[in-house]
CSV table of C-alpha atoms in Angstrom, one decimal:
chain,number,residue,atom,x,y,z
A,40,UNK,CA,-0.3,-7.9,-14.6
A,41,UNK,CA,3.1,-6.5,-15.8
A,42,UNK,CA,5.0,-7.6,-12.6
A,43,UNK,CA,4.4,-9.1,-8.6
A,44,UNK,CA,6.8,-8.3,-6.3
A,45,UNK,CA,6.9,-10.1,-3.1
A,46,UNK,CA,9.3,-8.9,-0.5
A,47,UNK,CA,8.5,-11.7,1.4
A,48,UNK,CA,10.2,-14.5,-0.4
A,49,UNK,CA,14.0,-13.3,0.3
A,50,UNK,CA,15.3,-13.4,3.8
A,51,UNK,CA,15.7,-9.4,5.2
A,52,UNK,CA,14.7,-7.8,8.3
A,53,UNK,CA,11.1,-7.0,6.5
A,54,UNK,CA,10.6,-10.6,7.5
A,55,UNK,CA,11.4,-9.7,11.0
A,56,UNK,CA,9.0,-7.2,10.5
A,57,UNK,CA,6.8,-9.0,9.0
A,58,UNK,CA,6.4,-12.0,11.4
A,59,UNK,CA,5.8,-9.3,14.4
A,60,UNK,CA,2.9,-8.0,12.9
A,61,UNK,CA,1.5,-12.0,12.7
A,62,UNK,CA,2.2,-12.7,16.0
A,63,UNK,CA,-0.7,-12.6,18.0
A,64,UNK,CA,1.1,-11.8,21.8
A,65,UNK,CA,2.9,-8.8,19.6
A,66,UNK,CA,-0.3,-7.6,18.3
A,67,UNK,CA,-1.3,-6.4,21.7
A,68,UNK,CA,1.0,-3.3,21.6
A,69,UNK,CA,-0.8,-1.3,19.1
A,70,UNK,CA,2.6,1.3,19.3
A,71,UNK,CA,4.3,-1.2,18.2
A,72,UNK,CA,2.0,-2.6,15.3
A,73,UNK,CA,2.1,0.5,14.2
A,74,UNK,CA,5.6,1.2,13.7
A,75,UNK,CA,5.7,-2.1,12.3
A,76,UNK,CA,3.7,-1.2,9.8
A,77,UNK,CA,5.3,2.1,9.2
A,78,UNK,CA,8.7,0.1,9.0
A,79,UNK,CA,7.8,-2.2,5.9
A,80,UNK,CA,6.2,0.9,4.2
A,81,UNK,CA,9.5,2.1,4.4
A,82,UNK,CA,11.1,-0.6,2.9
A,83,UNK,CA,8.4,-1.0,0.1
A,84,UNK,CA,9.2,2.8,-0.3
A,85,UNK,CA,13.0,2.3,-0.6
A,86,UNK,CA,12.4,-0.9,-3.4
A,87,UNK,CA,9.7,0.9,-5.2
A,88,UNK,CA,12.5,3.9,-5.6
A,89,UNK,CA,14.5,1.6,-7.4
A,90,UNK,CA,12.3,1.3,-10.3
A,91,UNK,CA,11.8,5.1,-10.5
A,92,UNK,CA,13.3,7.7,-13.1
A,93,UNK,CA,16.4,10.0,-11.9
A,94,UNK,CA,17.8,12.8,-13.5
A,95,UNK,CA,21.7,13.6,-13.1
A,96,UNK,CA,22.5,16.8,-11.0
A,97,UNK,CA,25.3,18.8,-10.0
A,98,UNK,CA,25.5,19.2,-6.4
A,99,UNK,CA,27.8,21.3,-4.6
A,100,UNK,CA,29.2,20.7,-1.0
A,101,UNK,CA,31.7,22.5,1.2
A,102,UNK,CA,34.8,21.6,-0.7
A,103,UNK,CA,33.7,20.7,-4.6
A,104,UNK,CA,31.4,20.0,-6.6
A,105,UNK,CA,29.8,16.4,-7.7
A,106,UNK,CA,27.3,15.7,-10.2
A,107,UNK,CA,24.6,12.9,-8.5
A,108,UNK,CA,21.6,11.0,-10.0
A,109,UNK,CA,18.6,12.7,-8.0
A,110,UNK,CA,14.8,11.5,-8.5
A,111,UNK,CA,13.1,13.4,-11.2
A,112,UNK,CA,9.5,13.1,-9.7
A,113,UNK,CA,8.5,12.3,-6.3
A,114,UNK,CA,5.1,9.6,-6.6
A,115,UNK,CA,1.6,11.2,-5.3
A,116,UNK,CA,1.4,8.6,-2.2
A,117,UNK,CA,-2.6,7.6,-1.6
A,118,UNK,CA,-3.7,5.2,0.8
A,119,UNK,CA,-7.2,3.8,2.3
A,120,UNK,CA,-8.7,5.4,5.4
A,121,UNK,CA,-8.5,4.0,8.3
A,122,UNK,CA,-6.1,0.6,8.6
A,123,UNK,CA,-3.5,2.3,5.5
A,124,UNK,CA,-2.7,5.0,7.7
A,125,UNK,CA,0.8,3.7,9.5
A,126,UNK,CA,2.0,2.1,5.8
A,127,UNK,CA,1.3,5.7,3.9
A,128,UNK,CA,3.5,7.1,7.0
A,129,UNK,CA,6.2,4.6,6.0
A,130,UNK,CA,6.2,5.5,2.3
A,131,UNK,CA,5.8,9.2,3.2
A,132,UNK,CA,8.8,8.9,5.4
A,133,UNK,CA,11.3,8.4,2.5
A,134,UNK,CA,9.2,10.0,0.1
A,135,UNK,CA,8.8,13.0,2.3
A,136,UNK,CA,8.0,15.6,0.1
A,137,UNK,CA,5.7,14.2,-2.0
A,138,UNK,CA,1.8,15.1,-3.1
A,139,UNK,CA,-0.8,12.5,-1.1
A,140,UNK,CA,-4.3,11.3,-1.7
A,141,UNK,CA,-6.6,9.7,0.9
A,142,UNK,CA,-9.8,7.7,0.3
A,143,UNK,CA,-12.5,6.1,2.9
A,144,UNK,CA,-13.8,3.0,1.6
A,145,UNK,CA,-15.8,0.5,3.8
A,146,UNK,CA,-17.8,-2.3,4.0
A,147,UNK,CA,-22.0,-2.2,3.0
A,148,UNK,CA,-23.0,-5.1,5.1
A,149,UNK,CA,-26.7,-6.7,4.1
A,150,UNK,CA,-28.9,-9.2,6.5
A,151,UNK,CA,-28.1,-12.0,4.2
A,152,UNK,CA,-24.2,-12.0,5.7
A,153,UNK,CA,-23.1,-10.3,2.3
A,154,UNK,CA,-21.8,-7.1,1.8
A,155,UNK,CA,-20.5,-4.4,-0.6
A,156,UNK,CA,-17.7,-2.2,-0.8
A,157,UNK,CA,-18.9,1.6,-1.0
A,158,UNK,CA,-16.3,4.9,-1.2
A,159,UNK,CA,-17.3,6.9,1.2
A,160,UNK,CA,-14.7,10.1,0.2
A,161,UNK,CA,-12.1,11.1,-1.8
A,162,UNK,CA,-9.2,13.8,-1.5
A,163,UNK,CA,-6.3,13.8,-4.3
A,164,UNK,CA,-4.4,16.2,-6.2
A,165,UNK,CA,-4.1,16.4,-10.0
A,166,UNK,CA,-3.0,12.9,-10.7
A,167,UNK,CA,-2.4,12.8,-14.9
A,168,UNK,CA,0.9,11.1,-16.2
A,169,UNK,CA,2.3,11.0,-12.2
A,170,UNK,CA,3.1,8.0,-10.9
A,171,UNK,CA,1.0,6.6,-8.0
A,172,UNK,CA,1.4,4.4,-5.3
A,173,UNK,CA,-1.6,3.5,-3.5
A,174,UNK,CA,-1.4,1.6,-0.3
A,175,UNK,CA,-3.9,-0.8,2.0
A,176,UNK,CA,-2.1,-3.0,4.3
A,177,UNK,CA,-4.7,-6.1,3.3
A,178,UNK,CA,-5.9,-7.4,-0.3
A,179,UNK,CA,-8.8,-9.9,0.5
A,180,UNK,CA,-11.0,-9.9,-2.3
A,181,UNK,CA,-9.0,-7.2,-4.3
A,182,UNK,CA,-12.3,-4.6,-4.5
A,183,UNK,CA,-11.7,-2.0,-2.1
A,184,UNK,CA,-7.8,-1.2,-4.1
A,185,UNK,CA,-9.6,-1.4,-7.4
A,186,UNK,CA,-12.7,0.9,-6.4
A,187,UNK,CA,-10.1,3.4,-4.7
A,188,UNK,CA,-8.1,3.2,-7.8
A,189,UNK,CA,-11.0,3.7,-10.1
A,190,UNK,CA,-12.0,6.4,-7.7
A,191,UNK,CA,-8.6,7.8,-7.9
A,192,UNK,CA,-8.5,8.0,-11.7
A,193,UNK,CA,-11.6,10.7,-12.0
A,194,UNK,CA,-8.5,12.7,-11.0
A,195,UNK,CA,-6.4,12.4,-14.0
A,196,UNK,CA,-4.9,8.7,-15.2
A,197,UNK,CA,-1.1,7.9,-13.7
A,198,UNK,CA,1.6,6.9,-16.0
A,199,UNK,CA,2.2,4.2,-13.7
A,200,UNK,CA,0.5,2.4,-10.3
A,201,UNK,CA,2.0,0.5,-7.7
A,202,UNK,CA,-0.4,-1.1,-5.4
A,203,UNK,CA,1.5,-1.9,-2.2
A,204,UNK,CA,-0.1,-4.1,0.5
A,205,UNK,CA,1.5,-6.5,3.7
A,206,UNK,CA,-0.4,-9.3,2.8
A,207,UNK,CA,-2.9,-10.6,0.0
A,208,UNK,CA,-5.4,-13.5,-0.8
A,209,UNK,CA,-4.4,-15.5,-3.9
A,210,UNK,CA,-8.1,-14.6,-5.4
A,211,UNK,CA,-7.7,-11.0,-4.4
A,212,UNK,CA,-4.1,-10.7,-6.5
A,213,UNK,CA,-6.3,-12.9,-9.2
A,214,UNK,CA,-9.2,-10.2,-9.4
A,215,UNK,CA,-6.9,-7.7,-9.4
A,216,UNK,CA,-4.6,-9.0,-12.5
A,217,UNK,CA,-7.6,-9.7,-14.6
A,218,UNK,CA,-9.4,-5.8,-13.8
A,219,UNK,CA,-6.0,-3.8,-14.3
A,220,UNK,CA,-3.8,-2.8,-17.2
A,221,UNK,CA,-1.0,-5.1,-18.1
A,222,UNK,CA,0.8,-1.8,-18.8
A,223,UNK,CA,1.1,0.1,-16.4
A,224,UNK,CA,0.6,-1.5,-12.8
A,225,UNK,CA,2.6,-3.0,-10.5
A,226,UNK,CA,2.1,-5.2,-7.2
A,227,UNK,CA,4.3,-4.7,-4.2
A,228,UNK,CA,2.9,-7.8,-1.4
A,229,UNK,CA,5.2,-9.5,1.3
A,230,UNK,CA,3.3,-12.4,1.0
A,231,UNK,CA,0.0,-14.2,-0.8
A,232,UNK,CA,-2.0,-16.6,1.5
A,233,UNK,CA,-4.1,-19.1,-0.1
A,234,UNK,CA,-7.6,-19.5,2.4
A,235,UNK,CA,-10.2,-16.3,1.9
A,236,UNK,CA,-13.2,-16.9,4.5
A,237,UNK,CA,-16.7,-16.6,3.5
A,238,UNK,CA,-16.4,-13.3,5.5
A,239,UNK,CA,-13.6,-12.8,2.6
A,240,UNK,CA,-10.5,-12.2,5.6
A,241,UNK,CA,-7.5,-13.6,4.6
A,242,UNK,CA,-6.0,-17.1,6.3
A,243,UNK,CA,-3.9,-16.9,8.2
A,244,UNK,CA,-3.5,-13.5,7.5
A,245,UNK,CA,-2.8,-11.3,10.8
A,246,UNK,CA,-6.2,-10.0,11.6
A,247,UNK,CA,-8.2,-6.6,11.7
A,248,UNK,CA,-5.3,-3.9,10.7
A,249,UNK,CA,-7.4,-1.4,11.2
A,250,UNK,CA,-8.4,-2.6,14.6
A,251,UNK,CA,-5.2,-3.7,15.5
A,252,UNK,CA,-3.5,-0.1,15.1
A,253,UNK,CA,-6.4,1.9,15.9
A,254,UNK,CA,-8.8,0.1,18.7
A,255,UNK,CA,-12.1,-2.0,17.4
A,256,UNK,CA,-14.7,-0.3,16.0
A,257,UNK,CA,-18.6,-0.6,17.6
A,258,UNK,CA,-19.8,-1.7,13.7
A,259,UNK,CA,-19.1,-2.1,10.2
């Protein structure tokens, strides 16, 4: 993998953030989970702009004139239905114009306790030489972001993807570094726990997202 980011690792108020979302007695407030998670897709949104490619323009206010370096493309922002959902909003919120892409991905469950991953739909604009950020607030075993993003790419191939997610599992960021390109891909995590369960959720993670924004589903 070209590059890891983890905003996690310097002190910031995505920490503060971050540790609410953890926190089991703030996880009752679904509002609030919520606009957590909107709040660090802003802040991904704001870091991943750094790295983006601005073109310099002359802007003219009330009194003058000043020429100001302005982004040349705005990123097609796609996420995974249903737990992405309040990080997309966050990265929408700054990039606020920008073309979006959806995909609904869930678990195949089998009698033996296994289960698959299986896209269930798919809704994107014309994605060739753009650049893509595709969001899921959880990377457990790494195959729902690399089946959305393989999903994703029947829709023309980015010049560049950032996968941006809260938290992932140390086998999920290790699948995902040996299936992508070197090239062109970038992580964006605030932070990588170690344990995966047999039921691959990440330890000590923060729980159902999805559930935790939304209300707990009847089945998988």
């Amino acid at each position: 993998m070209k590059q890891i980011n983890y905003l996690g690792k310097e002190n910031s108020i995505f920490n503060h953030f971050f540790a609410e979302i953890r926190n089991t007695e703030i996880q009752q407030d679904r509002m609030r989970f919520r606009r957590n998670l909107e709040r660090l897709g802003e802040i991904f949104a704001y870091e991943i702009s750094k790295t983006l490619d601005y073109e310099e323009r002359e802007i003219n206010t009330p009194l003058g004139s000043v020429n100001m370096n302005i982004l040349k493309n705005k990123p097609v922002l796609a996420t995974i239905l249903r737990a992405g959902l309040p990080l997309h909003q966050g990265l929408l919120n700054y990039f606020d114009d920008s073309e979006n892409a959806f995909i609904s991905a869930f678990r195949k469950s089998h009698r033996d306790g296994s289960f698959e991953i299986q896209i269930d739909y798919m809704s994107a604009p014309d994605l060739e030489d753009k650049t893509l950020i595709l969001a899921d607030p959880m990377i457990a075993t790494g195959q729902s972001m690399l089946l959305a993003y393989e999903e994703l790419l029947n829709n023309g191939r980015p010049k560049h993807t950032h996968f941006v997610s809260i938290i992932a599992s140390s086998e999920g960021i290790e699948y995902l570094q040996n299936k992508l390109s070197p090239n062109n891909c970038t992580i964006w995590v605030g932070a990588v726990d170690d344990e995966l369960t047999a039921q691959s959720y990440i330890v000590p993670g923060l729980g159902d997202a999805g559930d935790l924004a939304y209300g707990a589903k009847l089945n998988e």
